[in-house]
Amino acid sequence: MITTYSQELQPWQNFYTLTGTAAATVMGLLFVSMSLNPSMMNAANRNHTRAWAGQTMNNLVSLLLLALLCMLPDLDIPAFALGLLALGGEGIIRGLYRLKFAISVSGEQWALHHVLMRLVLPLAAYAIMILVGIDVLRGDAKAVDHLVWAVFLMVAGGAMTAWALLSELGALRDGPG
């Protein structure tokens, strides 16, 4: 029986290094893109943009925190599991709050494909984190291998949402055509 996850996570170190680097980079790009036209975040008819930008930033921060958690040296089992449960739980709570908001508003920006990429993919990733955390507490050391699916879902959702936000920014900047 293992007492720390350092040994179990060793093969994944490069993966989580790249994951954390990518998450931090996209977070920076999101900041830059939003700073190109900060007034769009305050416009009364742009509440959806603020909601999606907030959810995207939250997902990227969670992805970065997951990468950092997986790279901690001598990480004991309870701390690792509790970290996964906290990240997953917080993400689901925020995601469900934004899903409730999305359901209450109509319009193209809340179309099914937008809700899927912006909320459902991250919610699935957070659920995986919770399930892996539970499995780790139960003594399944290999459960950590399933975190790769959470990372893939969050990267896919984050990249698509960041692109959609950037496209919307471009459309607003160009004005009605």
PDB file of C-alpha atoms in Angstrom:
ATOM      1  CA  MET A   1       0.000   0.000   0.000  1.00  0.00           C
ATOM      2  CA  ILE A   2       1.293   3.438  -0.887  1.00  0.00           C
ATOM      3  CA  THR A   3       1.383   6.301   1.632  1.00  0.00           C
ATOM      4  CA  THR A   4       1.975   9.127  -0.846  1.00  0.00           C
ATOM      5  CA  TYR A   5       0.901   9.753  -4.397  1.00  0.00           C
ATOM      6  CA  SER A   6       4.295  10.988  -5.551  1.00  0.00           C
ATOM      7  CA  GLN A   7       5.230   7.532  -6.838  1.00  0.00           C
ATOM      8  CA  GLU A   8       1.861   6.965  -8.518  1.00  0.00           C
ATOM      9  CA  LEU A   9       1.913  10.377 -10.193  1.00  0.00           C
ATOM     10  CA  GLN A  10       5.567  10.238 -11.310  1.00  0.00           C
ATOM     11  CA  PRO A  11       4.775   8.957 -14.827  1.00  0.00           C
ATOM     12  CA  TRP A  12       2.351  11.867 -15.245  1.00  0.00           C
ATOM     13  CA  GLN A  13       4.735  14.693 -14.266  1.00  0.00           C
ATOM     14  CA  ASN A  14       5.396  15.881 -17.829  1.00  0.00           C
ATOM     15  CA  PHE A  15       1.691  15.702 -18.637  1.00  0.00           C
ATOM     16  CA  TYR A  16       0.747  17.868 -15.655  1.00  0.00           C
ATOM     17  CA  THR A  17       3.618  20.270 -16.334  1.00  0.00           C
ATOM     18  CA  LEU A  18       2.250  20.806 -19.833  1.00  0.00           C
ATOM     19  CA  THR A  19      -1.322  21.005 -18.506  1.00  0.00           C
ATOM     20  CA  GLY A  20      -0.443  23.712 -15.997  1.00  0.00           C
ATOM     21  CA  THR A  21       1.569  25.644 -18.559  1.00  0.00           C
ATOM     22  CA  ALA A  22      -1.249  25.493 -21.096  1.00  0.00           C
ATOM     23  CA  ALA A  23      -3.870  26.543 -18.528  1.00  0.00           C
ATOM     24  CA  ALA A  24      -1.782  29.509 -17.388  1.00  0.00           C
ATOM     25  CA  THR A  25      -1.124  30.528 -20.995  1.00  0.00           C
ATOM     26  CA  VAL A  26      -4.793  30.433 -21.979  1.00  0.00           C
ATOM     27  CA  MET A  27      -5.674  32.351 -18.796  1.00  0.00           C
ATOM     28  CA  GLY A  28      -3.261  35.067 -19.913  1.00  0.00           C
ATOM     29  CA  LEU A  29      -4.729  35.091 -23.393  1.00  0.00           C
ATOM     30  CA  LEU A  30      -8.224  35.393 -21.935  1.00  0.00           C
ATOM     31  CA  PHE A  31      -7.093  38.415 -19.893  1.00  0.00           C
ATOM     32  CA  VAL A  32      -5.545  40.001 -22.982  1.00  0.00           C
ATOM     33  CA  SER A  33      -8.590  39.359 -25.163  1.00  0.00           C
ATOM     34  CA  MET A  34     -10.958  40.817 -22.574  1.00  0.00           C
ATOM     35  CA  SER A  35      -8.729  43.857 -22.102  1.00  0.00           C
ATOM     36  CA  LEU A  36      -9.063  44.652 -25.813  1.00  0.00           C
ATOM     37  CA  ASN A  37     -12.656  45.711 -25.195  1.00  0.00           C
ATOM     38  CA  PRO A  38     -13.391  45.798 -21.442  1.00  0.00           C
ATOM     39  CA  SER A  39     -16.617  47.745 -21.960  1.00  0.00           C
ATOM     40  CA  MET A  40     -18.274  44.610 -23.311  1.00  0.00           C
ATOM     41  CA  MET A  41     -18.173  43.156 -19.820  1.00  0.00           C
ATOM     42  CA  ASN A  42     -20.258  46.049 -18.481  1.00  0.00           C
ATOM     43  CA  ALA A  43     -22.849  46.370 -21.212  1.00  0.00           C
ATOM     44  CA  ALA A  44     -26.325  45.466 -20.022  1.00  0.00           C
ATOM     45  CA  ASN A  45     -26.943  43.175 -22.990  1.00  0.00           C
ATOM     46  CA  ARG A  46     -23.640  41.307 -22.541  1.00  0.00           C
ATOM     47  CA  ASN A  47     -24.427  39.412 -19.308  1.00  0.00           C
ATOM     48  CA  HIS A  48     -23.817  36.151 -21.162  1.00  0.00           C
ATOM     49  CA  THR A  49     -20.291  37.275 -22.077  1.00  0.00           C
ATOM     50  CA  ARG A  50     -19.460  38.007 -18.460  1.00  0.00           C
ATOM     51  CA  ALA A  51     -20.922  34.649 -17.409  1.00  0.00           C
ATOM     52  CA  TRP A  52     -18.971  32.691 -20.028  1.00  0.00           C
ATOM     53  CA  ALA A  53     -15.753  34.584 -19.348  1.00  0.00           C
ATOM     54  CA  GLY A  54     -16.168  33.889 -15.631  1.00  0.00           C
ATOM     55  CA  GLN A  55     -16.857  30.203 -16.189  1.00  0.00           C
ATOM     56  CA  THR A  56     -13.927  29.900 -18.590  1.00  0.00           C
ATOM     57  CA  MET A  57     -11.578  31.588 -16.127  1.00  0.00           C
ATOM     58  CA  ASN A  58     -12.851  29.363 -13.308  1.00  0.00           C
ATOM     59  CA  ASN A  59     -12.271  26.246 -15.421  1.00  0.00           C
ATOM     60  CA  LEU A  60      -8.756  27.348 -16.336  1.00  0.00           C
ATOM     61  CA  VAL A  61      -7.897  28.136 -12.707  1.00  0.00           C
ATOM     62  CA  SER A  62      -9.241  24.710 -11.697  1.00  0.00           C
ATOM     63  CA  LEU A  63      -7.162  23.066 -14.402  1.00  0.00           C
ATOM     64  CA  LEU A  64      -4.068  24.895 -13.182  1.00  0.00           C
ATOM     65  CA  LEU A  65      -4.817  23.907  -9.566  1.00  0.00           C
ATOM     66  CA  LEU A  66      -5.311  20.280 -10.622  1.00  0.00           C
ATOM     67  CA  ALA A  67      -1.928  20.320 -12.350  1.00  0.00           C
ATOM     68  CA  LEU A  68      -0.284  21.867  -9.281  1.00  0.00           C
ATOM     69  CA  LEU A  69      -1.987  19.358  -6.965  1.00  0.00           C
ATOM     70  CA  CYS A  70      -0.701  16.464  -9.073  1.00  0.00           C
ATOM     71  CA  MET A  71       2.838  17.840  -9.000  1.00  0.00           C
ATOM     72  CA  LEU A  72       3.141  18.325  -5.236  1.00  0.00           C
ATOM     73  CA  PRO A  73       5.966  16.244  -3.787  1.00  0.00           C
ATOM     74  CA  ASP A  74       5.176  13.733  -1.030  1.00  0.00           C
ATOM     75  CA  LEU A  75       1.444  14.301  -1.368  1.00  0.00           C
ATOM     76  CA  ASP A  76      -0.353  12.056   1.097  1.00  0.00           C
ATOM     77  CA  ILE A  77      -3.484  10.144   0.151  1.00  0.00           C
ATOM     78  CA  PRO A  78      -6.053  12.112   2.202  1.00  0.00           C
ATOM     79  CA  ALA A  79      -4.698  15.476   1.045  1.00  0.00           C
ATOM     80  CA  PHE A  80      -4.729  14.375  -2.596  1.00  0.00           C
ATOM     81  CA  ALA A  81      -8.254  12.983  -2.364  1.00  0.00           C
ATOM     82  CA  LEU A  82      -9.570  16.024  -0.493  1.00  0.00           C
ATOM     83  CA  GLY A  83      -7.948  18.317  -3.054  1.00  0.00           C
ATOM     84  CA  LEU A  84      -9.737  16.487  -5.864  1.00  0.00           C
ATOM     85  CA  LEU A  85     -13.038  16.521  -3.988  1.00  0.00           C
ATOM     86  CA  ALA A  86     -12.727  20.255  -3.265  1.00  0.00           C
ATOM     87  CA  LEU A  87     -11.838  21.133  -6.869  1.00  0.00           C
ATOM     88  CA  GLY A  88     -14.615  18.954  -8.248  1.00  0.00           C
ATOM     89  CA  GLY A  89     -17.219  20.132  -5.757  1.00  0.00           C
ATOM     90  CA  GLU A  90     -16.454  23.809  -6.264  1.00  0.00           C
ATOM     91  CA  GLY A  91     -16.547  23.386 -10.030  1.00  0.00           C
ATOM     92  CA  ILE A  92     -19.893  21.606  -9.983  1.00  0.00           C
ATOM     93  CA  ILE A  93     -21.452  24.218  -7.702  1.00  0.00           C
ATOM     94  CA  ARG A  94     -20.293  27.072  -9.954  1.00  0.00           C
ATOM     95  CA  GLY A  95     -21.251  25.184 -13.097  1.00  0.00           C
ATOM     96  CA  LEU A  96     -24.756  24.394 -11.865  1.00  0.00           C
ATOM     97  CA  TYR A  97     -25.232  28.038 -10.875  1.00  0.00           C
ATOM     98  CA  ARG A  98     -24.267  29.135 -14.395  1.00  0.00           C
ATOM     99  CA  LEU A  99     -26.404  26.388 -15.943  1.00  0.00           C
ATOM    100  CA  LYS A 100     -29.397  27.688 -13.988  1.00  0.00           C
ATOM    101  CA  PHE A 101     -28.623  31.159 -15.339  1.00  0.00           C
ATOM    102  CA  ALA A 102     -28.316  29.813 -18.896  1.00  0.00           C
ATOM    103  CA  ILE A 103     -31.677  28.057 -18.687  1.00  0.00           C
ATOM    104  CA  SER A 104     -33.381  31.256 -17.503  1.00  0.00           C
ATOM    105  CA  VAL A 105     -32.171  33.293 -20.499  1.00  0.00           C
ATOM    106  CA  SER A 106     -32.879  32.716 -24.152  1.00  0.00           C
ATOM    107  CA  GLY A 107     -30.890  33.588 -27.220  1.00  0.00           C
ATOM    108  CA  GLU A 108     -28.245  32.212 -29.572  1.00  0.00           C
ATOM    109  CA  GLN A 109     -25.469  32.560 -27.007  1.00  0.00           C
ATOM    110  CA  TRP A 110     -27.341  30.023 -24.857  1.00  0.00           C
ATOM    111  CA  ALA A 111     -27.916  27.517 -27.668  1.00  0.00           C
ATOM    112  CA  LEU A 112     -27.399  23.847 -26.898  1.00  0.00           C
ATOM    113  CA  HIS A 113     -23.923  23.628 -28.453  1.00  0.00           C
ATOM    114  CA  HIS A 114     -22.775  26.634 -26.404  1.00  0.00           C
ATOM    115  CA  VAL A 115     -24.124  25.161 -23.180  1.00  0.00           C
ATOM    116  CA  LEU A 116     -22.511  21.829 -24.043  1.00  0.00           C
ATOM    117  CA  MET A 117     -19.011  23.206 -24.592  1.00  0.00           C
ATOM    118  CA  ARG A 118     -19.180  25.862 -21.902  1.00  0.00           C
ATOM    119  CA  LEU A 119     -20.899  23.977 -19.092  1.00  0.00           C
ATOM    120  CA  VAL A 120     -21.489  20.274 -19.717  1.00  0.00           C
ATOM    121  CA  LEU A 121     -17.888  19.374 -20.628  1.00  0.00           C
ATOM    122  CA  PRO A 122     -16.468  21.105 -17.532  1.00  0.00           C
ATOM    123  CA  LEU A 123     -19.206  19.638 -15.304  1.00  0.00           C
ATOM    124  CA  ALA A 124     -18.250  16.163 -16.541  1.00  0.00           C
ATOM    125  CA  ALA A 125     -14.592  16.943 -15.787  1.00  0.00           C
ATOM    126  CA  TYR A 126     -15.440  18.055 -12.252  1.00  0.00           C
ATOM    127  CA  ALA A 127     -17.515  14.896 -11.739  1.00  0.00           C
ATOM    128  CA  ILE A 128     -14.496  12.809 -12.805  1.00  0.00           C
ATOM    129  CA  MET A 129     -12.353  14.645 -10.229  1.00  0.00           C
ATOM    130  CA  ILE A 130     -14.879  13.783  -7.520  1.00  0.00           C
ATOM    131  CA  LEU A 131     -15.074  10.131  -8.589  1.00  0.00           C
ATOM    132  CA  VAL A 132     -11.286   9.815  -8.669  1.00  0.00           C
ATOM    133  CA  GLY A 133     -11.085  11.471  -5.232  1.00  0.00           C
ATOM    134  CA  ILE A 134     -13.567   8.924  -3.853  1.00  0.00           C
ATOM    135  CA  ASP A 135     -11.671   6.032  -5.468  1.00  0.00           C
ATOM    136  CA  VAL A 136      -8.390   7.311  -4.004  1.00  0.00           C
ATOM    137  CA  LEU A 137      -9.953   7.398  -0.524  1.00  0.00           C
ATOM    138  CA  ARG A 138     -11.116   3.813  -1.079  1.00  0.00           C
ATOM    139  CA  GLY A 139      -7.543   2.754  -1.794  1.00  0.00           C
ATOM    140  CA  ASP A 140      -7.556   2.534  -5.609  1.00  0.00           C
ATOM    141  CA  ALA A 141      -4.136   3.973  -6.435  1.00  0.00           C
ATOM    142  CA  LYS A 142      -4.600   3.522 -10.193  1.00  0.00           C
ATOM    143  CA  ALA A 143      -7.703   5.743 -10.194  1.00  0.00           C
ATOM    144  CA  VAL A 144      -5.344   8.670 -10.732  1.00  0.00           C
ATOM    145  CA  ASP A 145      -4.955   7.539 -14.352  1.00  0.00           C
ATOM    146  CA  HIS A 146      -8.570   8.578 -15.004  1.00  0.00           C
ATOM    147  CA  LEU A 147      -7.781  12.240 -14.299  1.00  0.00           C
ATOM    148  CA  VAL A 148      -6.511  12.471 -17.860  1.00  0.00           C
ATOM    149  CA  TRP A 149     -10.160  12.497 -19.011  1.00  0.00           C
ATOM    150  CA  ALA A 150     -10.948  15.446 -16.764  1.00  0.00           C
ATOM    151  CA  VAL A 151      -7.992  17.325 -18.240  1.00  0.00           C
ATOM    152  CA  PHE A 152      -9.049  16.541 -21.815  1.00  0.00           C
ATOM    153  CA  LEU A 153     -12.627  17.694 -21.160  1.00  0.00           C
ATOM    154  CA  MET A 154     -11.478  20.914 -19.511  1.00  0.00           C
ATOM    155  CA  VAL A 155      -8.938  21.703 -22.220  1.00  0.00           C
ATOM    156  CA  ALA A 156     -11.494  21.033 -24.971  1.00  0.00           C
ATOM    157  CA  GLY A 157     -14.195  23.120 -23.292  1.00  0.00           C
ATOM    158  CA  GLY A 158     -11.761  25.879 -22.349  1.00  0.00           C
ATOM    159  CA  ALA A 159     -10.260  26.148 -25.823  1.00  0.00           C
ATOM    160  CA  MET A 160     -13.651  26.228 -27.546  1.00  0.00           C
ATOM    161  CA  THR A 161     -15.029  28.788 -25.108  1.00  0.00           C
ATOM    162  CA  ALA A 162     -11.943  30.991 -25.302  1.00  0.00           C
ATOM    163  CA  TRP A 163     -12.225  30.936 -29.097  1.00  0.00           C
ATOM    164  CA  ALA A 164     -15.949  31.772 -28.951  1.00  0.00           C
ATOM    165  CA  LEU A 165     -15.235  34.701 -26.605  1.00  0.00           C
ATOM    166  CA  LEU A 166     -12.456  35.970 -28.860  1.00  0.00           C
ATOM    167  CA  SER A 167     -14.727  35.659 -31.908  1.00  0.00           C
ATOM    168  CA  GLU A 168     -17.459  37.575 -30.114  1.00  0.00           C
ATOM    169  CA  LEU A 169     -14.969  40.256 -29.154  1.00  0.00           C
ATOM    170  CA  GLY A 170     -13.908  40.560 -32.771  1.00  0.00           C
ATOM    171  CA  ALA A 171     -17.490  40.856 -33.937  1.00  0.00           C
ATOM    172  CA  LEU A 172     -18.207  43.568 -31.374  1.00  0.00           C
ATOM    173  CA  ARG A 173     -15.045  45.439 -32.281  1.00  0.00           C
ATOM    174  CA  ASP A 174     -15.873  45.365 -35.995  1.00  0.00           C
ATOM    175  CA  GLY A 175     -19.364  46.630 -35.250  1.00  0.00           C
ATOM    176  CA  PRO A 176     -22.509  45.784 -37.177  1.00  0.00           C
ATOM    177  CA  GLY A 177     -21.619  44.821 -40.682  1.00  0.00           C
TER     178      GLY A 177
END
